[in-house]
Amino acid sequence: MTGHGITIVFQVIGLLTALRTTSGKRFTVVSTGSPVPATLGNDSYLCCRLEPEISAENMTIKFHVGDYNICLYKNGKEDLSNQNETYKDRVELLTENITVGQVTLWIKNIQQSDTGNYTCTFVSDDFSSIATMELHVNKRFEVKATEKTVIATNGGAADLGCHLDPENSAELMTIKFHRGDPKSYVYVYNKNPADSGTQNETYKDRTELLTENITRGQVVVRIKNVQLSDTGNYTCIFYSKDHYSKTTVELKVTERFEVKATEKTVIATNGGAADLGCHLDPENSAELMTIKFHRGDPKSYVYVYNKNPADSGTENETYKDRTELLTENITRGQVVVRIKNVQLSDTGNYTCIFYSKDHYSSTTVELKVTAPGGTMITVMIIIAGLLFLGIMFLVIACKTFKKGLVRNRREAVPVQEIPLNSMSTPVNNNSDPGENDALKDN
């Protein structure tokens, strides 16, 4: 064999070896995360790719769920001859990146029945690999308010929350809060470039979006340094590619409150009941506040309403099963803690505290517990004292009256004056008659 022939033989052997190496190269199919969330009526994309990155143009690619054939790619084109009727005219295989081993199954107009585990299979001449991903279909979402009414204190902060129902990620959605004019927003997340709206100057540098739970569809817009003028209705809107939903949250901003006692001192009888009342000033709803009554140790409470989960306090065993909170007027900020079967040892000062999200205030109510009949004795002592004072007053009044009467009588007696010309000269019977005559002449 000539040298030229040997060269050709080696070239052919090298080419065959290269072809075998290329066709027999092992690979792995990787999916792009699972579960894949989808919304009823929307579109969804299931992506698969090869590792290492190689062309899949000459491979067979198949998508199926259970026994349902969804899509088949073979000989460089789609083959839908065995496609399940459920997916007819609703799927398309995107192959723009097939030369680097990436394909995407596009499912249109998602149905609830599309929920399931989808298998993606890549087959070469002598090797194959699969990947599975879960498609989870949610219903068309609604937006709901976390709290329909939020109460905040002037100068404090207000958290306006809303969320998706059913729960679903909102990371790729546009979320907008506005008040009144939709084009003058309070806050916007993932703003659409085509949106010509701008932030309302009133809220500039006063808002932030809390997104810790956005993957579950929950967001909160926080308004800082709230003003009385911020009171009103706020609209929260979530936009997906082809759907949107909204809800309204009412914000009420009040002046900083004080807590005042209904009665500073409450007197109760041993074995009876005592009502310790306190209220907000100015009047305001306390439904969403935490209200605590304690005596002495703040962590050993008499009663707590809307207990904060972070509060490590516990109920004082002394008051267990003996207290209840009367909340008939709580929307006006008035509450009463009733202590039943009061004991003499319950006597003391009780602290009543109202907590809002950014403010609190407290007051003290004194409880005096008396022994049975003690109240009557006290009343009798008071009555006796009043009677004694009344009698003393009458005695003093009588004495004063008598003194005045005597004085008036003395002043009423007239003093008789004797005129000088009516006065007669006394006659001295023992004198000489001539002397008497001389006196008369004078």
C-alpha positions as a Python dict, from the first residue, in 0.01 Angstrom:
ca = {
    (1, 'M'): (0, 0, 0),
    (2, 'T'): (135, 335, -98),
    (3, 'G'): (192, 611, 150),
    (4, 'H'): (-96, 805, 5),
    (5, 'G'): (-332, 512, 59),
    (6, 'I'): (-219, 468, 417),
    (7, 'T'): (-289, 834, 482),
    (8, 'I'): (-643, 801, 348),
    (9, 'V'): (-707, 496, 567),
    (10, 'F'): (-595, 679, 879),
    (11, 'Q'): (-809, 979, 789),
    (12, 'V'): (-1117, 757, 753),
    (13, 'I'): (-1045, 583, 1083),
    (14, 'G'): (-1005, 922, 1254),
    (15, 'L'): (-1332, 1049, 1108),
    (16, 'L'): (-1523, 739, 1222),
    (17, 'T'): (-1372, 770, 1568),
    (18, 'A'): (-1474, 1136, 1589),
    (19, 'L'): (-1829, 1057, 1480),
    (20, 'R'): (-1856, 778, 1735),
    (21, 'T'): (-1724, 1002, 2012),
    (22, 'T'): (-1968, 1279, 1924),
    (23, 'S'): (-2275, 1057, 1897),
    (24, 'G'): (-2193, 859, 2210),
    (25, 'K'): (-2121, 1152, 2436),
    (26, 'R'): (-2305, 1124, 2765),
    (27, 'F'): (-2523, 1415, 2884),
    (28, 'T'): (-2769, 1509, 3155),
    (29, 'V'): (-3106, 1682, 3115),
    (30, 'V'): (-3165, 1962, 3364),
    (31, 'S'): (-3499, 2138, 3425),
    (32, 'T'): (-3531, 2500, 3532),
    (33, 'G'): (-3676, 2457, 3878),
    (34, 'S'): (-3976, 2285, 4025),
    (35, 'P'): (-4255, 2340, 4101),
    (36, 'V'): (-4336, 2578, 3818),
    (37, 'P'): (-4623, 2810, 3921),
    (38, 'A'): (-4893, 2882, 3666),
    (39, 'T'): (-5216, 3077, 3677),
    (40, 'L'): (-5542, 2955, 3535),
    (41, 'G'): (-5595, 3110, 3191),
    (42, 'N'): (-5234, 3229, 3161),
    (43, 'D'): (-4941, 3074, 2973),
    (44, 'S'): (-4660, 2868, 3121),
    (45, 'Y'): (-4310, 2773, 3008),
    (46, 'L'): (-4133, 2445, 3091),
    (47, 'C'): (-3763, 2464, 3009),
    (48, 'C'): (-3502, 2188, 2974),
    (49, 'R'): (-3134, 2200, 2879),
    (50, 'L'): (-2840, 1967, 2833),
    (51, 'E'): (-2529, 1950, 3046),
    (52, 'P'): (-2268, 1973, 2912),
    (53, 'E'): (-2391, 2226, 2661),
    (54, 'I'): (-2418, 2044, 2324),
    (55, 'S'): (-2645, 2064, 2022),
    (56, 'A'): (-2972, 1870, 2033),
    (57, 'E'): (-3068, 1935, 1669),
    (58, 'N'): (-3024, 1569, 1573),
    (59, 'M'): (-3178, 1428, 1888),
    (60, 'T'): (-3533, 1320, 1960),
    (61, 'I'): (-3702, 1533, 2228),
    (62, 'K'): (-4024, 1432, 2396),
    (63, 'F'): (-4253, 1597, 2656),
    (64, 'H'): (-4522, 1395, 2829),
    (65, 'V'): (-4725, 1396, 3151),
    (66, 'G'): (-4830, 1054, 3271),
    (67, 'D'): (-4953, 865, 2964),
    (68, 'Y'): (-5031, 1184, 2774),
    (69, 'N'): (-4801, 1270, 2483),
    (70, 'I'): (-4774, 1646, 2464),
    (71, 'C'): (-4501, 1721, 2214),
    (72, 'L'): (-4248, 1525, 2006),
    (73, 'Y'): (-3948, 1673, 1823),
    (74, 'K'): (-3791, 1434, 1570),
    (75, 'N'): (-3584, 1467, 1257),
    (76, 'G'): (-3551, 1838, 1308),
    (77, 'K'): (-3922, 1919, 1339),
    (78, 'E'): (-4229, 1881, 1562),
    (79, 'D'): (-4443, 1570, 1527),
    (80, 'L'): (-4791, 1618, 1679),
    (81, 'S'): (-4951, 1307, 1529),
    (82, 'N'): (-4985, 1133, 1867),
    (83, 'Q'): (-5057, 1444, 2072),
    (84, 'N'): (-5321, 1414, 2344),
    (85, 'E'): (-5640, 1603, 2258),
    (86, 'T'): (-5623, 1797, 2585),
    (87, 'Y'): (-5321, 1990, 2457),
    (88, 'K'): (-5427, 2032, 2095),
    (89, 'D'): (-5357, 2384, 1966),
    (90, 'R'): (-5226, 2483, 2310),
    (91, 'V'): (-4858, 2383, 2297),
    (92, 'E'): (-4553, 2487, 2102),
    (93, 'L'): (-4188, 2386, 2129),
    (94, 'L'): (-3949, 2680, 2126),
    (95, 'T'): (-3619, 2571, 1967),
    (96, 'E'): (-3428, 2898, 1921),
    (97, 'N'): (-3149, 2767, 2147),
    (98, 'I'): (-3154, 2401, 2044),
    (99, 'T'): (-2797, 2425, 1912),
    (100, 'V'): (-2682, 2474, 2271),
    (101, 'G'): (-2917, 2204, 2402),
    (102, 'Q'): (-3202, 2425, 2529),
    (103, 'V'): (-3572, 2385, 2448),
    (104, 'T'): (-3888, 2526, 2605),
    (105, 'L'): (-4239, 2383, 2603),
    (106, 'W'): (-4489, 2670, 2579),
    (107, 'I'): (-4831, 2575, 2716),
    (108, 'K'): (-5100, 2830, 2638),
    (109, 'N'): (-5427, 2903, 2817),
    (110, 'I'): (-5341, 2695, 3122),
    (111, 'Q'): (-5619, 2472, 3254),
    (112, 'Q'): (-5663, 2339, 3606),
    (113, 'S'): (-5618, 1986, 3465),
    (114, 'D'): (-5267, 2080, 3344),
    (115, 'T'): (-5138, 2039, 3699),
    (116, 'G'): (-4896, 1747, 3717),
    (117, 'N'): (-4541, 1616, 3671),
    (118, 'Y'): (-4399, 1673, 3322),
    (119, 'T'): (-4116, 1459, 3184),
    (120, 'C'): (-3869, 1594, 2932),
    (121, 'T'): (-3664, 1327, 2745),
    (122, 'F'): (-3362, 1379, 2517),
    (123, 'V'): (-3257, 1078, 2306),
    (124, 'S'): (-2940, 1057, 2099),
    (125, 'D'): (-2837, 758, 1887),
    (126, 'D'): (-2707, 560, 2181),
    (127, 'F'): (-2789, 754, 2495),
    (128, 'S'): (-3085, 922, 2664),
    (129, 'S'): (-3160, 1130, 2972),
    (130, 'I'): (-3472, 1270, 3136),
    (131, 'A'): (-3577, 1545, 3375),
    (132, 'T'): (-3906, 1591, 3558),
    (133, 'M'): (-4071, 1913, 3669),
    (134, 'E'): (-4395, 1985, 3847),
    (135, 'L'): (-4646, 2230, 3705),
    (136, 'H'): (-4871, 2376, 3971),
    (137, 'V'): (-5177, 2559, 3839),
    (138, 'N'): (-5336, 2823, 4058),
    (139, 'K'): (-5675, 2971, 3997),
    (140, 'R'): (-5699, 3328, 3870),
    (141, 'F'): (-5585, 3526, 4166),
    (142, 'E'): (-5767, 3776, 4376),
    (143, 'V'): (-5603, 4044, 4586),
    (144, 'K'): (-5714, 4070, 4947),
    (145, 'A'): (-5629, 4314, 5222),
    (146, 'T'): (-5435, 4179, 5519),
    (147, 'E'): (-5637, 4422, 5733),
    (148, 'K'): (-5932, 4612, 5588),
    (149, 'T'): (-5875, 4901, 5830),
    (150, 'V'): (-5539, 5014, 5964),
    (151, 'I'): (-5520, 5261, 6253),
    (152, 'A'): (-5202, 5464, 6296),
    (153, 'T'): (-5094, 5743, 6526),
    (154, 'N'): (-4997, 6084, 6396),
    (155, 'G'): (-4620, 6089, 6354),
    (156, 'G'): (-4591, 5709, 6366),
    (157, 'A'): (-4587, 5446, 6089),
    (158, 'A'): (-4866, 5263, 5906),
    (159, 'D'): (-4834, 4919, 5740),
    (160, 'L'): (-5084, 4861, 5458),
    (161, 'G'): (-5072, 4494, 5358),
    (162, 'C'): (-5230, 4292, 5079),
    (163, 'H'): (-5180, 3944, 4935),
    (164, 'L'): (-5273, 3705, 4655),
    (165, 'D'): (-5544, 3445, 4696),
    (166, 'P'): (-5462, 3169, 4626),
    (167, 'E'): (-5108, 3208, 4751),
    (168, 'N'): (-4864, 3253, 4463),
    (169, 'S'): (-4534, 3429, 4394),
    (170, 'A'): (-4564, 3795, 4295),
    (171, 'E'): (-4194, 3853, 4224),
    (172, 'L'): (-4254, 3903, 3851),
    (173, 'M'): (-4575, 4102, 3889),
    (174, 'T'): (-4623, 4477, 3899),
    (175, 'I'): (-4765, 4595, 4231),
    (176, 'K'): (-4904, 4942, 4278),
    (177, 'F'): (-5050, 5133, 4571),
    (178, 'H'): (-5236, 5454, 4502),
    (179, 'R'): (-5486, 5684, 4668),
    (180, 'G'): (-5738, 5847, 4442),
    (181, 'D'): (-5562, 5919, 4112),
    (182, 'P'): (-5411, 5592, 3972),
    (183, 'K'): (-5142, 5794, 3792),
    (184, 'S'): (-5023, 5949, 4118),
    (185, 'Y'): (-4905, 5647, 4310),
    (186, 'V'): (-4801, 5600, 4671),
    (187, 'Y'): (-4561, 5318, 4577),
    (188, 'V'): (-4497, 5098, 4274),
    (189, 'Y'): (-4298, 4772, 4245),
    (190, 'N'): (-4165, 4646, 3908),
    (191, 'K'): (-4302, 4951, 3733),
    (192, 'N'): (-4410, 4889, 3374),
    (193, 'P'): (-4196, 5108, 3144),
    (194, 'A'): (-4514, 5206, 2959),
    (195, 'D'): (-4667, 5340, 3282),
    (196, 'S'): (-4664, 5720, 3274),
    (197, 'G'): (-4759, 5754, 3641),
    (198, 'T'): (-4537, 5927, 3896),
    (199, 'Q'): (-4511, 5914, 4273),
    (200, 'N'): (-4731, 6154, 4467),
    (201, 'E'): (-4503, 6419, 4617),
    (202, 'T'): (-4688, 6389, 4948),
    (203, 'Y'): (-4541, 6040, 4998),
    (204, 'K'): (-4191, 6103, 4865),
    (205, 'D'): (-3921, 5960, 5095),
    (206, 'R'): (-4193, 5835, 5333),
    (207, 'T'): (-4271, 5492, 5183),
    (208, 'E'): (-4104, 5153, 5144),
    (209, 'L'): (-4225, 4810, 5032),
    (210, 'L'): (-4168, 4511, 5261),
    (211, 'T'): (-4117, 4209, 5034),
    (212, 'E'): (-4002, 3935, 5274),
    (213, 'N'): (-4303, 3720, 5175),
    (214, 'I'): (-4342, 3826, 4811),
    (215, 'T'): (-4279, 3467, 4695),
    (216, 'R'): (-4603, 3384, 4875),
    (217, 'G'): (-4780, 3683, 4724),
    (218, 'Q'): (-4769, 3900, 5036),
    (219, 'V'): (-4647, 4262, 5041),
    (220, 'V'): (-4672, 4556, 5279),
    (221, 'V'): (-4628, 4924, 5196),
    (222, 'R'): (-4503, 5113, 5500),
    (223, 'I'): (-4586, 5482, 5527),
    (224, 'K'): (-4354, 5658, 5771),
    (225, 'N'): (-4425, 5973, 5971),
    (226, 'V'): (-4797, 5949, 5893),
    (227, 'Q'): (-4999, 6268, 5896),
    (228, 'L'): (-5364, 6328, 5977),
    (229, 'S'): (-5406, 6413, 5608),
    (230, 'D'): (-5299, 6056, 5515),
    (231, 'T'): (-5637, 5929, 5638),
    (232, 'G'): (-5830, 5770, 5352),
    (233, 'N'): (-5872, 5466, 5124),
    (234, 'Y'): (-5570, 5314, 4949),
    (235, 'T'): (-5593, 5084, 4646),
    (236, 'C'): (-5354, 4787, 4614),
    (237, 'I'): (-5326, 4634, 4263),
    (238, 'F'): (-5135, 4327, 4141),
    (239, 'Y'): (-5073, 4297, 3765),
    (240, 'S'): (-4965, 3974, 3593),
    (241, 'K'): (-4913, 3953, 3215),
    (242, 'D'): (-5280, 3904, 3137),
    (243, 'H'): (-5469, 3955, 3460),
    (244, 'Y'): (-5497, 4198, 3747),
    (245, 'S'): (-5688, 4228, 4072),
    (246, 'K'): (-5717, 4493, 4340),
    (247, 'T'): (-5845, 4564, 4689),
    (248, 'T'): (-5887, 4862, 4919),
    (249, 'V'): (-5730, 4932, 5259),
    (250, 'E'): (-5861, 5208, 5483),
    (251, 'L'): (-5609, 5410, 5683),
    (252, 'K'): (-5722, 5604, 5988),
    (253, 'V'): (-5470, 5841, 6143),
    (254, 'T'): (-5541, 5963, 6495),
    (255, 'E'): (-5376, 6198, 6739),
    (256, 'R'): (-5142, 6037, 6990),
    (257, 'F'): (-5369, 5895, 7254),
    (258, 'E'): (-5365, 5893, 7631),
    (259, 'V'): (-5521, 5628, 7852),
    (260, 'K'): (-5743, 5748, 8135),
    (261, 'A'): (-5918, 5566, 8417),
    (262, 'T'): (-6298, 5562, 8416),
    (263, 'E'): (-6278, 5579, 8798),
    (264, 'K'): (-5949, 5639, 8975),
    (265, 'T'): (-6065, 5439, 9279),
    (266, 'V'): (-6300, 5140, 9274),
    (267, 'I'): (-6445, 5002, 9599),
    (268, 'A'): (-6565, 4642, 9603),
    (269, 'T'): (-6686, 4401, 9868),
    (270, 'N'): (-6498, 4082, 9947),
    (271, 'G'): (-6658, 3801, 9744),
    (272, 'G'): (-6822, 4040, 9500),
    (273, 'A'): (-6705, 4177, 9164),
    (274, 'A'): (-6493, 4478, 9071),
    (275, 'D'): (-6502, 4660, 8736),
    (276, 'L'): (-6178, 4840, 8652),
    (277, 'G'): (-6235, 5062, 8350),
    (278, 'C'): (-6009, 5268, 8127),
    (279, 'H'): (-6043, 5443, 7792),
    (280, 'L'): (-5860, 5626, 7516),
    (281, 'D'): (-5847, 6002, 7494),
    (282, 'P'): (-5927, 6115, 7230),
    (283, 'E'): (-6194, 5853, 7165),
    (284, 'N'): (-6077, 5597, 6910),
    (285, 'S'): (-6123, 5229, 6828),
    (286, 'A'): (-5898, 4991, 7021),
    (287, 'E'): (-6005, 4672, 6841),
    (288, 'L'): (-5663, 4623, 6681),
    (289, 'M'): (-5461, 4730, 6984),
    (290, 'T'): (-5309, 4517, 7256),
    (291, 'I'): (-5460, 4594, 7597),
    (292, 'K'): (-5302, 4471, 7916),
    (293, 'F'): (-5394, 4495, 8283),
    (294, 'H'): (-5130, 4406, 8539),
    (295, 'R'): (-5056, 4461, 8903),
    (296, 'G'): (-4692, 4506, 8993),
    (297, 'D'): (-4495, 4277, 8759),
    (298, 'P'): (-4573, 4366, 8392),
    (299, 'K'): (-4493, 4007, 8286),
    (300, 'S'): (-4754, 3865, 8522),
    (301, 'Y'): (-5075, 4007, 8387),
    (302, 'V'): (-5428, 4016, 8523),
    (303, 'Y'): (-5576, 4019, 8171),
    (304, 'V'): (-5444, 4071, 7819),
    (305, 'Y'): (-5637, 4138, 7496),
    (306, 'N'): (-5482, 4074, 7151),
    (307, 'K'): (-5164, 3942, 7309),
    (308, 'N'): (-4851, 4008, 7106),
    (309, 'P'): (-4697, 3670, 7006),
    (310, 'A'): (-4358, 3806, 7111),
    (311, 'D'): (-4486, 3882, 7463),
    (312, 'S'): (-4339, 3630, 7706),
    (313, 'G'): (-4574, 3731, 7987),
    (314, 'T'): (-4820, 3489, 8148),
    (315, 'E'): (-5139, 3523, 8345),
    (316, 'N'): (-5102, 3566, 8719),
    (317, 'E'): (-5234, 3244, 8875),
    (318, 'T'): (-5411, 3449, 9143),
    (319, 'Y'): (-5654, 3583, 8880),
    (320, 'K'): (-5697, 3267, 8674),
    (321, 'D'): (-6063, 3204, 8583),
    (322, 'R'): (-6164, 3519, 8774),
    (323, 'T'): (-6131, 3784, 8504),
    (324, 'E'): (-6308, 3885, 8183),
    (325, 'L'): (-6284, 4184, 7953),
    (326, 'L'): (-6600, 4377, 7870),
    (327, 'T'): (-6556, 4508, 7514),
    (328, 'E'): (-6901, 4645, 7426),
    (329, 'N'): (-6750, 4991, 7371),
    (330, 'I'): (-6405, 4891, 7243),
    (331, 'T'): (-6473, 5066, 6910),
    (332, 'R'): (-6485, 5386, 7115),
    (333, 'G'): (-6168, 5292, 7304),
    (334, 'Q'): (-6345, 5189, 7626),
    (335, 'V'): (-6280, 4858, 7806),
    (336, 'V'): (-6350, 4717, 8151),
    (337, 'V'): (-6173, 4427, 8318),
    (338, 'R'): (-6406, 4254, 8561),
    (339, 'I'): (-6251, 4070, 8855),
    (340, 'K'): (-6493, 3818, 9001),
    (341, 'N'): (-6497, 3687, 9357),
    (342, 'V'): (-6262, 3963, 9471),
    (343, 'Q'): (-6046, 3898, 9774),
    (344, 'L'): (-5911, 4135, 10037),
    (345, 'S'): (-5567, 4056, 9892),
    (346, 'D'): (-5678, 4203, 9556),
    (347, 'T'): (-5658, 4550, 9709),
    (348, 'G'): (-5395, 4756, 9530),
    (349, 'N'): (-5306, 4957, 9220),
    (350, 'Y'): (-5373, 4812, 8874),
    (351, 'T'): (-5204, 4937, 8557),
    (352, 'C'): (-5403, 4955, 8232),
    (353, 'I'): (-5193, 4982, 7912),
    (354, 'F'): (-5302, 5028, 7549),
    (355, 'Y'): (-5045, 4944, 7278),
    (356, 'S'): (-5076, 5050, 6915),
    (357, 'K'): (-4805, 4961, 6661),
    (358, 'D'): (-4595, 5265, 6740),
    (359, 'H'): (-4730, 5412, 7063),
    (360, 'Y'): (-4854, 5315, 7406),
    (361, 'S'): (-5003, 5483, 7711),
    (362, 'S'): (-5102, 5368, 8058),
    (363, 'T'): (-5298, 5470, 8365),
    (364, 'T'): (-5355, 5338, 8716),
    (365, 'V'): (-5677, 5229, 8887),
    (366, 'E'): (-5689, 5174, 9263),
    (367, 'L'): (-5898, 4884, 9392),
    (368, 'K'): (-6011, 4882, 9756),
    (369, 'V'): (-6171, 4560, 9878),
    (370, 'T'): (-6365, 4578, 10206),
    (371, 'A'): (-6493, 4302, 10433),
    (372, 'P'): (-6865, 4213, 10417),
    (373, 'G'): (-7055, 4490, 10592),
    (374, 'G'): (-6749, 4708, 10588),
    (375, 'T'): (-6905, 4935, 10334),
    (376, 'M'): (-7221, 4976, 10546),
    (377, 'I'): (-7012, 5056, 10853),
    (378, 'T'): (-6822, 5314, 10655),
    (379, 'V'): (-7147, 5467, 10535),
    (380, 'M'): (-7287, 5472, 10890),
    (381, 'I'): (-6970, 5639, 11019),
    (382, 'I'): (-6997, 5900, 10749),
    (383, 'I'): (-7366, 5959, 10830),
    (384, 'A'): (-7289, 5983, 11204),
    (385, 'G'): (-7013, 6228, 11132),
    (386, 'L'): (-7245, 6439, 10920),
    (387, 'L'): (-7511, 6433, 11194),
    (388, 'F'): (-7254, 6540, 11453),
    (389, 'L'): (-7140, 6825, 11235),
    (390, 'G'): (-7502, 6924, 11179),
    (391, 'I'): (-7575, 6929, 11551),
    (392, 'M'): (-7263, 7130, 11625),
    (393, 'F'): (-7363, 7376, 11357),
    (394, 'L'): (-7710, 7414, 11511),
    (395, 'V'): (-7565, 7465, 11860),
    (396, 'I'): (-7326, 7730, 11739),
    (397, 'A'): (-7601, 7893, 11538),
    (398, 'C'): (-7835, 7903, 11840),
    (399, 'K'): (-7569, 8055, 12065),
    (400, 'T'): (-7488, 8315, 11805),
    (401, 'F'): (-7856, 8392, 11763),
    (402, 'K'): (-7909, 8439, 12141),
    (403, 'K'): (-7611, 8670, 12174),
    (404, 'G'): (-7742, 8879, 11892),
    (405, 'L'): (-8089, 8895, 12045),
    (406, 'V'): (-7957, 9020, 12383),
    (407, 'R'): (-7743, 9280, 12212),
    (408, 'N'): (-8038, 9402, 12010),
    (409, 'R'): (-8258, 9435, 12323),
    (410, 'R'): (-7996, 9643, 12500),
    (411, 'E'): (-7967, 9871, 12208),
    (412, 'A'): (-8347, 9908, 12195),
    (413, 'V'): (-8383, 10062, 12562),
    (414, 'P'): (-8409, 10457, 12533),
    (415, 'V'): (-8198, 10693, 12755),
    (416, 'Q'): (-8426, 10971, 12911),
    (417, 'E'): (-8280, 11321, 12896),
    (418, 'I'): (-8399, 11593, 13148),
    (419, 'P'): (-8415, 11944, 13007),
    (420, 'L'): (-8221, 12199, 13205),
    (421, 'N'): (-8512, 12442, 13229),
    (422, 'S'): (-8734, 12177, 13376),
    (423, 'M'): (-8502, 12095, 13662),
    (424, 'S'): (-8631, 12235, 14005),
    (425, 'T'): (-8408, 12351, 14279),
    (426, 'P'): (-8436, 12132, 14583),
    (427, 'V'): (-8575, 12299, 14898),
    (428, 'N'): (-8381, 12262, 15213),
    (429, 'N'): (-8641, 12214, 15484),
    (430, 'N'): (-8383, 12259, 15749),
    (431, 'S'): (-8259, 12590, 15620),
    (432, 'D'): (-8368, 12933, 15707),
    (433, 'P'): (-8686, 13046, 15532),
    (434, 'G'): (-8512, 13353, 15415),
    (435, 'E'): (-8242, 13137, 15259),
    (436, 'N'): (-8497, 12946, 15060),
    (437, 'D'): (-8648, 13272, 14939),
    (438, 'A'): (-8307, 13384, 14829),
    (439, 'L'): (-8259, 13065, 14632),
    (440, 'K'): (-8590, 13109, 14457),
    (441, 'D'): (-8491, 13467, 14363),
    (442, 'N'): (-8179, 13333, 14209),
}
